[in-house]
């Protein structure tokens, strides 16, 4: 949850309480650039703003988002989970041609369902089977075709900015290479696929500014093969991925000891980027930022746009890439340098993951639909929906955010590249104490590309985000 001071609270440092902002392209101009909020008196070419800014507050949902979340249908989600489990096994090495059993049958069913959603989109959604031949590799004993089912909802005004959500439709039994035994995979990961498919259905009828990719990927249990191929294809095509979420094991609210938590979903988000270079690491070691990688900023955005009042859920951000001994389909996206995170249930019951279907001493093992909580999955889908809609309707994360460090000063100068969104209103500078987990203060600086703030960069952390005319905000960019 956000940790913010009460309105009117004073910061814990002395400051001249002055913030100066000026556009990099109009620094010598004689007319001040207007603020996002109410205009204030300013010296020629700059604004003078008293105070440390305002307490940061969560982004409130608009009426369209409320309607979207109300349309997420528990009955449809349950039907998807049960249908996928009914294919018997969806093991990556199982039959590709049997019309009733195996991964091929599941692939074809998902594809046809996605085509049905796309038919209601007015041509804005396209669906494809993304296939490749995986040669022999770890957990792939023979060359195997791996196919991702991808539905793309193309943005209207900013289509080159892309957000991705995935679930993996392959499953496994106790033996990771057992392609014959039943492996219903209800929680792992028919639940995640149901989230993706239901959101594809609901959003297909909406116009978005940016592009959203809804993907059911294969080969996850064998080693993230499908998502790795997908990420590499997107990278090779030069796609601007600004956020990605894997929904993996989001089907149960019951732990192995029987305790239940119906109102929490975990979001794993790394701090230090997987793709960090040695030079970037050296800078971080001297200036900090371990808690401010792009994925951590994306996670903060998720909590910002998901008040409990609209989803009935608390997003518990976990400060690591994934669980111990496990990994999911967000990792290939992290490896390509994109911000990504993994949604998963709050407590797991390992008797219902990666297990042969069997009864031992009266205890049922196996990943069966009867152990899923379909109301819980529906709420997880709403968390994803609030997130992905807010990202796609808002402006993109500011690019090339920089902090000037060429001289010793007691103020801070930030700069960034102006976005190209047609409804861009301007920017906000955020700051927090170095010990705070989330941004606590926000300063409206207007439609500018440079801001000089009368707070010492030695004492606090800064970030920059964009704001649209209708009030949508971007994730925060942490300056280099």
Short mmCIF file of C-alpha atoms in Angstrom, two decimals:
data_model
loop_
_atom_site.label_atom_id
_atom_site.label_comp_id
_atom_site.label_asym_id
_atom_site.label_seq_id
_atom_site.Cartn_x
_atom_site.Cartn_y
_atom_site.Cartn_z
CA UNK A 1 0.00 0.00 0.00
CA UNK A 2 1.11 3.57 -0.59
CA UNK A 3 2.88 5.21 2.36
CA UNK A 4 2.14 8.94 2.11
CA UNK A 5 2.34 11.79 4.59
CA UNK A 6 -0.84 13.53 5.61
CA UNK A 7 -1.76 16.67 3.63
CA UNK A 8 0.14 19.62 4.97
CA UNK A 9 2.86 17.50 6.56
CA UNK A 10 6.33 19.00 6.43
CA UNK A 11 9.31 17.12 4.98
CA UNK A 12 12.08 16.14 7.37
CA UNK A 13 14.71 18.46 5.93
CA UNK A 14 15.23 22.19 5.57
CA UNK A 15 14.85 23.62 2.09
CA UNK A 16 14.39 26.97 0.38
CA UNK A 17 10.95 25.63 -0.69
CA UNK A 18 11.40 26.84 -4.24
CA UNK A 19 11.03 24.82 -7.42
CA UNK A 20 12.11 26.22 -10.77
CA UNK A 21 10.94 24.70 -14.03
CA UNK A 22 11.76 25.60 -17.58
CA UNK A 23 11.41 23.92 -20.95
CA UNK A 24 14.69 22.83 -22.44
CA UNK A 25 13.55 24.20 -25.77
CA UNK A 26 12.16 27.49 -24.42
CA UNK A 27 14.52 28.28 -21.58
CA UNK A 28 15.16 31.74 -22.99
CA UNK A 29 11.50 32.44 -23.77
CA UNK A 30 9.70 35.33 -22.12
CA UNK A 31 6.37 33.51 -21.75
CA UNK A 32 5.99 30.88 -19.05
CA UNK A 33 4.76 27.40 -19.96
CA UNK A 34 1.46 26.69 -18.13
CA UNK A 35 1.29 24.16 -15.34
CA UNK A 36 -0.94 21.11 -15.49
CA UNK A 37 -2.93 22.53 -12.59
CA UNK A 38 -3.77 26.13 -11.77
CA UNK A 39 -1.28 28.63 -13.21
CA UNK A 40 1.08 30.38 -10.81
CA UNK A 41 3.04 33.58 -11.05
CA UNK A 42 6.47 33.01 -12.55
CA UNK A 43 9.59 34.85 -13.50
CA UNK A 44 10.21 35.24 -17.26
CA UNK A 45 11.12 31.87 -18.76
CA UNK A 46 10.53 29.92 -15.55
CA UNK A 47 8.00 29.07 -12.85
CA UNK A 48 8.48 29.65 -9.16
CA UNK A 49 6.44 27.26 -7.04
CA UNK A 50 6.42 27.37 -3.25
CA UNK A 51 6.41 24.26 -1.15
CA UNK A 52 7.55 20.65 -1.50
CA UNK A 53 4.66 19.68 -3.78
CA UNK A 54 1.56 17.73 -2.83
CA UNK A 55 1.16 14.29 -1.26
CA UNK A 56 1.03 11.63 -3.97
CA UNK A 57 -2.37 9.97 -4.29
CA UNK A 58 -3.59 6.86 -6.15
CA UNK A 59 -5.06 7.28 -9.62
CA UNK A 60 -8.82 7.01 -9.43
CA UNK A 61 -10.73 4.84 -11.93
CA UNK A 62 -12.92 6.53 -14.51
CA UNK A 63 -16.40 5.31 -15.42
CA UNK A 64 -15.23 3.33 -18.45
CA UNK A 65 -12.76 1.34 -16.35
CA UNK A 66 -15.51 0.59 -13.85
CA UNK A 67 -17.68 -0.73 -16.67
CA UNK A 68 -14.82 -2.87 -17.99
CA UNK A 69 -14.20 -4.47 -14.61
CA UNK A 70 -17.92 -5.13 -14.14
CA UNK A 71 -17.94 -7.08 -17.41
CA UNK A 72 -15.27 -9.55 -16.28
CA UNK A 73 -17.36 -12.71 -15.96
CA UNK A 74 -16.66 -15.36 -13.33
CA UNK A 75 -18.74 -17.97 -15.17
CA UNK A 76 -16.70 -17.51 -18.34
CA UNK A 77 -13.45 -17.75 -16.41
CA UNK A 78 -14.58 -20.98 -14.76
CA UNK A 79 -15.65 -22.39 -18.13
CA UNK A 80 -12.22 -21.65 -19.63
CA UNK A 81 -10.37 -23.34 -16.76
CA UNK A 82 -12.57 -26.42 -16.89
CA UNK A 83 -12.35 -26.69 -20.69
CA UNK A 84 -8.55 -26.50 -20.66
CA UNK A 85 -8.33 -29.09 -17.87
CA UNK A 86 -10.62 -31.39 -19.89
CA UNK A 87 -7.95 -31.82 -22.59
CA UNK A 88 -6.35 -34.34 -20.21
CA UNK A 89 -2.82 -33.14 -20.69
CA UNK A 90 -1.41 -30.04 -22.34
CA UNK A 91 2.19 -31.13 -22.04
CA UNK A 92 4.43 -29.47 -24.61
CA UNK A 93 5.51 -32.91 -25.86
CA UNK A 94 1.96 -34.28 -26.06
CA UNK A 95 -0.03 -34.78 -29.26
CA UNK A 96 -0.24 -31.85 -31.64
CA UNK A 97 -2.87 -33.53 -33.84
CA UNK A 98 -5.33 -35.36 -31.58
CA UNK A 99 -8.56 -33.29 -31.70
CA UNK A 100 -9.58 -34.22 -28.15
CA UNK A 101 -6.45 -34.62 -26.02
CA UNK A 102 -3.11 -32.90 -25.82
CA UNK A 103 -1.55 -29.54 -26.42
CA UNK A 104 -2.61 -29.36 -30.06
CA UNK A 105 -6.28 -29.61 -29.18
CA UNK A 106 -5.87 -26.95 -26.49
CA UNK A 107 -4.01 -24.68 -28.90
CA UNK A 108 -6.73 -24.94 -31.52
CA UNK A 109 -9.50 -24.28 -28.99
CA UNK A 110 -7.80 -21.17 -27.61
CA UNK A 111 -7.18 -19.92 -31.15
CA UNK A 112 -10.82 -20.30 -32.14
CA UNK A 113 -12.01 -18.56 -28.97
CA UNK A 114 -9.65 -15.65 -29.59
CA UNK A 115 -10.88 -15.37 -33.18
CA UNK A 116 -14.39 -15.09 -31.79
CA UNK A 117 -13.37 -12.22 -29.54
CA UNK A 118 -11.60 -10.50 -32.44
CA UNK A 119 -14.74 -10.68 -34.56
CA UNK A 120 -16.37 -8.15 -32.22
CA UNK A 121 -13.44 -5.70 -32.41
CA UNK A 122 -14.23 -4.04 -35.72
CA UNK A 123 -10.89 -5.14 -37.11
CA UNK A 124 -8.82 -3.70 -34.25
CA UNK A 125 -7.89 -7.14 -32.87
CA UNK A 126 -5.89 -9.69 -34.87
CA UNK A 127 -5.07 -13.26 -33.85
CA UNK A 128 -2.15 -15.43 -34.91
CA UNK A 129 -0.48 -18.75 -34.20
CA UNK A 130 3.20 -17.99 -33.62
CA UNK A 131 5.06 -21.26 -34.21
CA UNK A 132 8.65 -22.41 -34.41
CA UNK A 133 10.53 -25.69 -34.27
CA UNK A 134 12.46 -26.07 -31.04
CA UNK A 135 15.49 -28.29 -31.58
CA UNK A 136 16.63 -30.75 -28.91
CA UNK A 137 17.43 -28.91 -25.70
CA UNK A 138 16.94 -29.13 -21.96
CA UNK A 139 13.64 -30.94 -21.33
CA UNK A 140 13.08 -31.13 -25.11
CA UNK A 141 14.32 -34.62 -26.08
CA UNK A 142 13.17 -34.42 -29.71
CA UNK A 143 12.58 -31.49 -32.07
CA UNK A 144 9.18 -30.08 -31.09
CA UNK A 145 6.87 -27.46 -32.53
CA UNK A 146 6.03 -24.80 -29.97
CA UNK A 147 3.12 -22.47 -30.68
CA UNK A 148 1.97 -19.30 -28.95
CA UNK A 149 -1.58 -18.05 -29.48
CA UNK A 150 -1.40 -14.26 -29.72
CA UNK A 151 -4.26 -11.76 -29.91
CA UNK A 152 -3.20 -8.18 -30.57
CA UNK A 153 -5.52 -5.24 -29.88
CA UNK A 154 -4.01 -2.48 -31.97
CA UNK A 155 -3.96 1.00 -30.47
CA UNK A 156 -5.62 3.88 -32.25
CA UNK A 157 -3.30 6.81 -31.62
CA UNK A 158 -0.08 5.32 -30.19
CA UNK A 159 0.05 1.82 -31.70
CA UNK A 160 3.83 1.44 -31.48
CA UNK A 161 3.71 1.52 -27.68
CA UNK A 162 2.89 -2.02 -26.51
CA UNK A 163 1.88 -3.79 -23.31
CA UNK A 164 1.79 -7.59 -22.93
CA UNK A 165 -0.06 -9.99 -20.64
CA UNK A 166 0.45 -13.75 -20.78
CA UNK A 167 -0.57 -17.07 -19.27
CA UNK A 168 0.98 -20.39 -20.30
CA UNK A 169 -1.33 -23.08 -21.61
CA UNK A 170 1.05 -26.03 -21.36
CA UNK A 171 0.94 -28.26 -18.27
CA UNK A 172 2.98 -31.02 -16.65
CA UNK A 173 2.77 -34.05 -14.36
CA UNK A 174 5.29 -35.10 -11.69
CA UNK A 175 7.84 -36.12 -14.32
CA UNK A 176 8.56 -33.02 -16.36
CA UNK A 177 9.01 -35.11 -19.53
CA UNK A 178 5.89 -37.26 -19.02
CA UNK A 179 3.73 -36.32 -22.02
CA UNK A 180 1.21 -39.16 -21.51
CA UNK A 181 -0.16 -39.01 -17.96
CA UNK A 182 -3.04 -36.73 -17.06
CA UNK A 183 -1.85 -33.19 -16.35
CA UNK A 184 -5.00 -31.05 -16.09
CA UNK A 185 -3.07 -27.91 -15.10
CA UNK A 186 -6.10 -26.06 -13.75
CA UNK A 187 -4.22 -23.66 -11.47
CA UNK A 188 -0.88 -23.96 -13.30
CA UNK A 189 -1.78 -22.38 -15.60
CA UNK A 190 -5.28 -22.59 -17.01
CA UNK A 191 -6.07 -19.91 -14.42
CA UNK A 192 -3.60 -17.47 -16.01
CA UNK A 193 -4.82 -18.28 -19.51
CA UNK A 194 -8.40 -17.63 -18.35
CA UNK A 195 -7.37 -14.19 -17.09
CA UNK A 196 -5.77 -13.36 -20.44
CA UNK A 197 -8.64 -14.70 -22.53
CA UNK A 198 -11.38 -13.01 -20.52
CA UNK A 199 -9.62 -9.65 -20.72
CA UNK A 200 -9.13 -10.13 -24.47
CA UNK A 201 -12.88 -10.68 -24.77
CA UNK A 202 -13.85 -7.66 -22.69
CA UNK A 203 -11.32 -5.24 -24.21
CA UNK A 204 -11.84 -6.35 -27.82
CA UNK A 205 -14.84 -4.03 -28.06
CA UNK A 206 -12.92 -1.03 -26.69
CA UNK A 207 -10.66 1.46 -28.40
CA UNK A 208 -7.26 1.82 -26.78
CA UNK A 209 -4.59 4.39 -27.44
CA UNK A 210 -1.64 1.99 -27.12
CA UNK A 211 -1.47 -1.65 -28.25
CA UNK A 212 -2.16 -4.62 -25.97
CA UNK A 213 -0.94 -8.16 -26.67
CA UNK A 214 -2.86 -11.02 -25.04
CA UNK A 215 -0.80 -14.21 -25.32
CA UNK A 216 -1.29 -17.84 -24.33
CA UNK A 217 2.24 -19.20 -24.54
CA UNK A 218 3.55 -22.77 -24.63
CA UNK A 219 6.72 -24.51 -23.45
CA UNK A 220 6.82 -22.75 -20.08
CA UNK A 221 7.14 -25.91 -18.02
CA UNK A 222 9.97 -27.16 -20.23
CA UNK A 223 11.97 -23.95 -19.84
CA UNK A 224 10.12 -20.76 -20.89
CA UNK A 225 10.55 -21.67 -24.56
CA UNK A 226 7.42 -20.05 -25.98
CA UNK A 227 7.80 -16.76 -24.16
CA UNK A 228 11.52 -16.63 -24.96
CA UNK A 229 10.76 -17.00 -28.67
CA UNK A 230 8.02 -14.39 -28.45
CA UNK A 231 10.24 -11.87 -26.66
CA UNK A 232 13.06 -12.36 -29.16
CA UNK A 233 10.67 -11.87 -32.08
CA UNK A 234 9.35 -8.65 -30.57
CA UNK A 235 12.88 -7.42 -29.91
CA UNK A 236 13.98 -8.18 -33.46
CA UNK A 237 10.97 -6.25 -34.76
CA UNK A 238 11.93 -3.20 -32.69
CA UNK A 239 8.67 -3.19 -30.72
CA UNK A 240 8.51 -0.70 -27.85
CA UNK A 241 7.39 -2.95 -24.97
CA UNK A 242 6.72 -0.67 -22.00
CA UNK A 243 5.23 -3.25 -19.66
CA UNK A 244 4.64 -7.01 -19.44
CA UNK A 245 2.85 -9.24 -16.93
CA UNK A 246 2.86 -13.00 -16.60
CA UNK A 247 -0.17 -14.53 -14.89
CA UNK A 248 1.08 -17.85 -13.60
CA UNK A 249 -0.67 -19.83 -10.84
CA UNK A 250 -3.40 -17.31 -10.04
CA UNK A 251 -6.16 -19.85 -9.38
CA UNK A 252 -6.30 -20.60 -5.67
CA UNK A 253 -6.72 -18.64 -2.46
CA UNK A 254 -6.02 -21.64 -0.22
CA UNK A 255 -2.58 -22.52 1.18
CA UNK A 256 -1.25 -26.00 1.91
CA UNK A 257 -2.23 -25.61 5.58
CA UNK A 258 -5.81 -24.73 4.67
CA UNK A 259 -5.63 -21.01 5.43
CA UNK A 260 -7.34 -18.77 2.90
CA UNK A 261 -6.49 -15.33 1.58
CA UNK A 262 -9.08 -14.32 -1.00
CA UNK A 263 -8.06 -10.68 -1.25
CA UNK A 264 -4.33 -10.68 -2.01
CA UNK A 265 -2.34 -11.31 -5.17
CA UNK A 266 1.43 -11.27 -5.21
CA UNK A 267 3.34 -9.31 -7.84
CA UNK A 268 7.00 -10.27 -8.16
CA UNK A 269 9.06 -7.35 -9.44
CA UNK A 270 12.83 -7.17 -9.61
CA UNK A 271 14.74 -4.09 -8.47
CA UNK A 272 18.16 -4.33 -10.11
CA UNK A 273 17.41 -4.95 -13.80
CA UNK A 274 18.31 -8.35 -15.20
CA UNK A 275 19.70 -6.52 -18.25
CA UNK A 276 21.84 -4.07 -16.28
CA UNK A 277 25.26 -3.41 -17.84
CA UNK A 278 28.51 -3.28 -15.81
CA UNK A 279 28.69 0.48 -16.35
CA UNK A 280 25.14 0.92 -15.06
CA UNK A 281 25.96 -1.29 -12.08
CA UNK A 282 28.95 0.87 -11.19
CA UNK A 283 26.79 4.00 -11.25
CA UNK A 284 24.14 2.35 -9.13
CA UNK A 285 26.70 1.25 -6.55
CA UNK A 286 27.69 4.86 -5.97
CA UNK A 287 24.31 6.61 -6.27
CA UNK A 288 21.67 4.05 -5.30
CA UNK A 289 18.61 2.94 -7.21
CA UNK A 290 18.50 -0.75 -6.26
CA UNK A 291 14.78 -0.30 -5.60
CA UNK A 292 14.10 1.78 -8.69
CA UNK A 293 14.50 -0.36 -11.79
CA UNK A 294 11.83 -0.10 -14.47
CA UNK A 295 10.07 -3.24 -13.25
CA UNK A 296 9.84 -1.86 -9.73
CA UNK A 297 8.35 1.36 -11.14
CA UNK A 298 5.85 -0.74 -13.10
CA UNK A 299 4.87 -2.52 -9.88
CA UNK A 300 4.33 0.82 -8.17
CA UNK A 301 2.07 1.79 -11.05
CA UNK A 302 0.02 -1.38 -10.48
CA UNK A 303 -0.60 -0.46 -6.84
CA UNK A 304 -1.35 3.13 -7.87
CA UNK A 305 -4.19 2.18 -10.24
CA UNK A 306 -5.63 -0.70 -8.19
CA UNK A 307 -7.41 0.69 -5.15
CA UNK A 308 -9.12 -2.09 -3.21
CA UNK A 309 -12.46 -0.37 -3.75
CA UNK A 310 -12.61 -1.30 -7.45
CA UNK A 311 -10.98 -4.75 -7.54
CA UNK A 312 -11.50 -6.07 -4.03
CA UNK A 313 -7.83 -6.97 -3.97
CA UNK A 314 -4.57 -5.92 -2.37
CA UNK A 315 -1.53 -6.19 -4.62
CA UNK A 316 1.36 -7.39 -2.50
CA UNK A 317 4.57 -6.45 -4.29
CA UNK A 318 7.43 -8.87 -3.63
CA UNK A 319 10.88 -7.34 -4.08
CA UNK A 320 12.46 -10.12 -6.14
CA UNK A 321 12.29 -11.47 -9.67
CA UNK A 322 10.40 -14.67 -8.78
CA UNK A 323 10.01 -17.38 -6.16
CA UNK A 324 12.84 -19.66 -5.10
CA UNK A 325 13.48 -22.57 -7.52
CA UNK A 326 10.81 -21.26 -9.91
CA UNK A 327 10.51 -18.89 -12.83
CA UNK A 328 7.84 -17.65 -15.22
CA UNK A 329 7.34 -16.08 -18.63
CA UNK A 330 8.18 -12.54 -17.55
CA UNK A 331 11.86 -13.50 -17.30
CA UNK A 332 12.58 -13.56 -21.08
CA UNK A 333 11.13 -10.04 -21.28
CA UNK A 334 13.39 -8.91 -18.44
CA UNK A 335 16.32 -10.40 -20.29
CA UNK A 336 15.46 -8.25 -23.30
CA UNK A 337 15.53 -5.14 -21.13
CA UNK A 338 11.78 -4.55 -20.71
CA UNK A 339 9.92 -3.93 -17.43
CA UNK A 340 7.95 -7.01 -16.42
CA UNK A 341 6.43 -8.74 -13.41
CA UNK A 342 4.69 -11.94 -12.39
CA UNK A 343 1.26 -12.19 -10.75
CA UNK A 344 0.70 -15.27 -8.60
CA UNK A 345 -1.55 -16.38 -5.76
CA UNK A 346 -0.65 -15.43 -2.15
CA UNK A 347 0.08 -18.92 -0.78
CA UNK A 348 0.61 -22.10 -2.76
CA UNK A 349 -0.39 -25.70 -2.21
CA UNK A 350 2.29 -27.80 -3.89
CA UNK A 351 0.12 -30.93 -3.74
CA UNK A 352 -1.82 -29.33 -6.59
CA UNK A 353 1.11 -28.25 -8.76
CA UNK A 354 3.42 -30.44 -10.87
CA UNK A 355 1.84 -33.60 -9.46
CA UNK A 356 0.41 -36.76 -10.97
CA UNK A 357 -3.33 -37.05 -10.37
CA UNK A 358 -3.62 -39.64 -7.58
CA UNK A 359 -4.88 -40.28 -4.06
CA UNK A 360 -2.35 -41.14 -1.35
CA UNK A 361 -3.53 -41.93 2.21
CA UNK A 362 -6.83 -40.29 1.43
CA UNK A 363 -5.23 -37.08 0.13
CA UNK A 364 -5.97 -35.94 -3.43
CA UNK A 365 -2.98 -34.84 -5.48
CA UNK A 366 -3.03 -33.20 -8.87
CA UNK A 367 -3.85 -29.81 -10.38
CA UNK A 368 -7.60 -30.23 -10.67
CA UNK A 369 -10.31 -27.58 -11.20
CA UNK A 370 -11.93 -28.51 -7.88
CA UNK A 371 -9.02 -26.81 -6.09
CA UNK A 372 -9.49 -23.51 -7.93
CA UNK A 373 -11.30 -20.48 -6.52
CA UNK A 374 -13.06 -18.92 -9.50
CA UNK A 375 -14.12 -15.80 -7.63
CA UNK A 376 -10.47 -15.26 -6.78
CA UNK A 377 -9.36 -15.67 -10.40
CA UNK A 378 -12.01 -13.14 -11.41
CA UNK A 379 -10.60 -10.60 -8.98
CA UNK A 380 -7.08 -11.23 -10.29
CA UNK A 381 -8.43 -10.60 -13.80
CA UNK A 382 -9.79 -7.26 -12.62
CA UNK A 383 -6.40 -6.30 -11.19
CA UNK A 384 -4.88 -7.08 -14.59
CA UNK A 385 -7.67 -5.22 -16.34
CA UNK A 386 -7.29 -2.06 -14.28
CA UNK A 387 -3.56 -2.16 -14.89
CA UNK A 388 -3.48 -2.87 -18.60
CA UNK A 389 -6.31 -0.44 -19.41
CA UNK A 390 -4.68 2.37 -17.42
CA UNK A 391 -1.38 1.74 -19.18
CA UNK A 392 -2.90 1.62 -22.65
CA UNK A 393 -5.06 4.72 -22.16
CA UNK A 394 -2.38 6.78 -20.47
CA UNK A 395 0.80 8.32 -21.85
CA UNK A 396 4.00 6.34 -22.24
CA UNK A 397 6.74 6.28 -19.63
CA UNK A 398 9.07 9.27 -20.22
CA UNK A 399 12.17 8.31 -22.14
CA UNK A 400 15.77 9.37 -21.56
CA UNK A 401 15.13 10.74 -18.07
CA UNK A 402 18.39 12.22 -16.81
CA UNK A 403 19.72 13.94 -13.72
CA UNK A 404 22.44 16.56 -14.08
CA UNK A 405 25.48 15.67 -11.95
CA UNK A 406 28.14 17.88 -13.53
CA UNK A 407 28.45 20.26 -10.58
CA UNK A 408 28.03 20.37 -6.82
CA UNK A 409 24.67 22.01 -6.04
CA UNK A 410 21.96 21.82 -3.40
CA UNK A 411 19.22 21.60 -6.01
CA UNK A 412 18.41 18.99 -8.67
CA UNK A 413 17.98 19.40 -12.41
CA UNK A 414 16.05 16.73 -14.29
CA UNK A 415 15.48 16.39 -18.02
CA UNK A 416 13.59 14.00 -20.27
CA UNK A 417 12.39 13.55 -23.83
CA UNK A 418 8.92 14.88 -24.62
CA UNK A 419 6.44 12.21 -25.64
CA UNK A 420 4.50 12.30 -28.90
CA UNK A 421 1.04 11.49 -27.51
CA UNK A 422 -1.59 13.79 -28.98
CA UNK A 423 -3.34 14.22 -25.62
CA UNK A 424 -0.21 14.81 -23.55
CA UNK A 425 -0.84 17.51 -20.95
CA UNK A 426 2.56 17.64 -19.27
CA UNK A 427 4.74 16.09 -16.60
CA UNK A 428 5.07 15.62 -12.89
CA UNK A 429 8.23 15.28 -10.82
CA UNK A 430 7.92 12.83 -7.93
CA UNK A 431 10.18 12.42 -4.94
CA UNK A 432 10.49 10.40 -1.76
CA UNK A 433 12.87 9.79 1.08
CA UNK A 434 15.47 7.17 0.21
CA UNK A 435 13.99 4.90 2.87
CA UNK A 436 10.42 5.11 1.56
CA UNK A 437 9.09 2.21 -0.54
CA UNK A 438 6.92 4.42 -2.76
CA UNK A 439 6.68 7.97 -4.06
CA UNK A 440 5.27 10.34 -1.44
CA UNK A 441 5.24 13.77 -3.12
CA UNK A 442 4.35 15.04 -6.57
CA UNK A 443 5.17 18.39 -8.19
CA UNK A 444 3.28 19.51 -11.30
CA UNK A 445 5.79 21.06 -13.69
CA UNK A 446 3.79 21.47 -16.90
CA UNK A 447 4.56 20.65 -20.50
CA UNK A 448 8.32 21.04 -20.16
CA UNK A 449 11.38 18.86 -20.65
CA UNK A 450 13.59 20.23 -17.88
CA UNK A 451 12.89 20.92 -14.22
CA UNK A 452 15.16 22.35 -11.55
CA UNK A 453 13.95 21.42 -8.08
CA UNK A 454 15.10 23.03 -4.87
CA UNK A 455 15.74 19.72 -3.12
CA UNK A 456 19.11 18.04 -2.90
CA UNK A 457 19.61 14.94 -5.03
CA UNK A 458 21.91 13.75 -2.26
CA UNK A 459 18.98 13.36 0.13
CA UNK A 460 15.97 12.04 -1.80
CA UNK A 461 15.07 10.02 -4.87
CA UNK A 462 13.39 11.62 -7.87
CA UNK A 463 11.24 10.37 -10.73
CA UNK A 464 9.29 11.78 -13.67
CA UNK A 465 5.93 10.75 -15.11
CA UNK A 466 3.69 11.97 -17.91
CA UNK A 467 0.06 13.04 -17.53
CA UNK A 468 -2.64 13.07 -20.20
CA UNK A 469 -5.38 15.67 -20.55
CA UNK A 470 -7.94 13.24 -19.13
CA UNK A 471 -5.83 12.59 -16.04
CA UNK A 472 -4.15 9.28 -16.87
CA UNK A 473 -0.58 9.00 -15.62
CA UNK A 474 2.33 6.97 -16.89
CA UNK A 475 4.64 4.78 -14.82
CA UNK A 476 7.49 6.74 -13.29
CA UNK A 477 10.83 7.00 -15.05
CA UNK A 478 13.81 6.90 -12.70
CA UNK A 479 16.51 9.27 -14.00
CA UNK A 480 19.93 8.03 -14.92
#
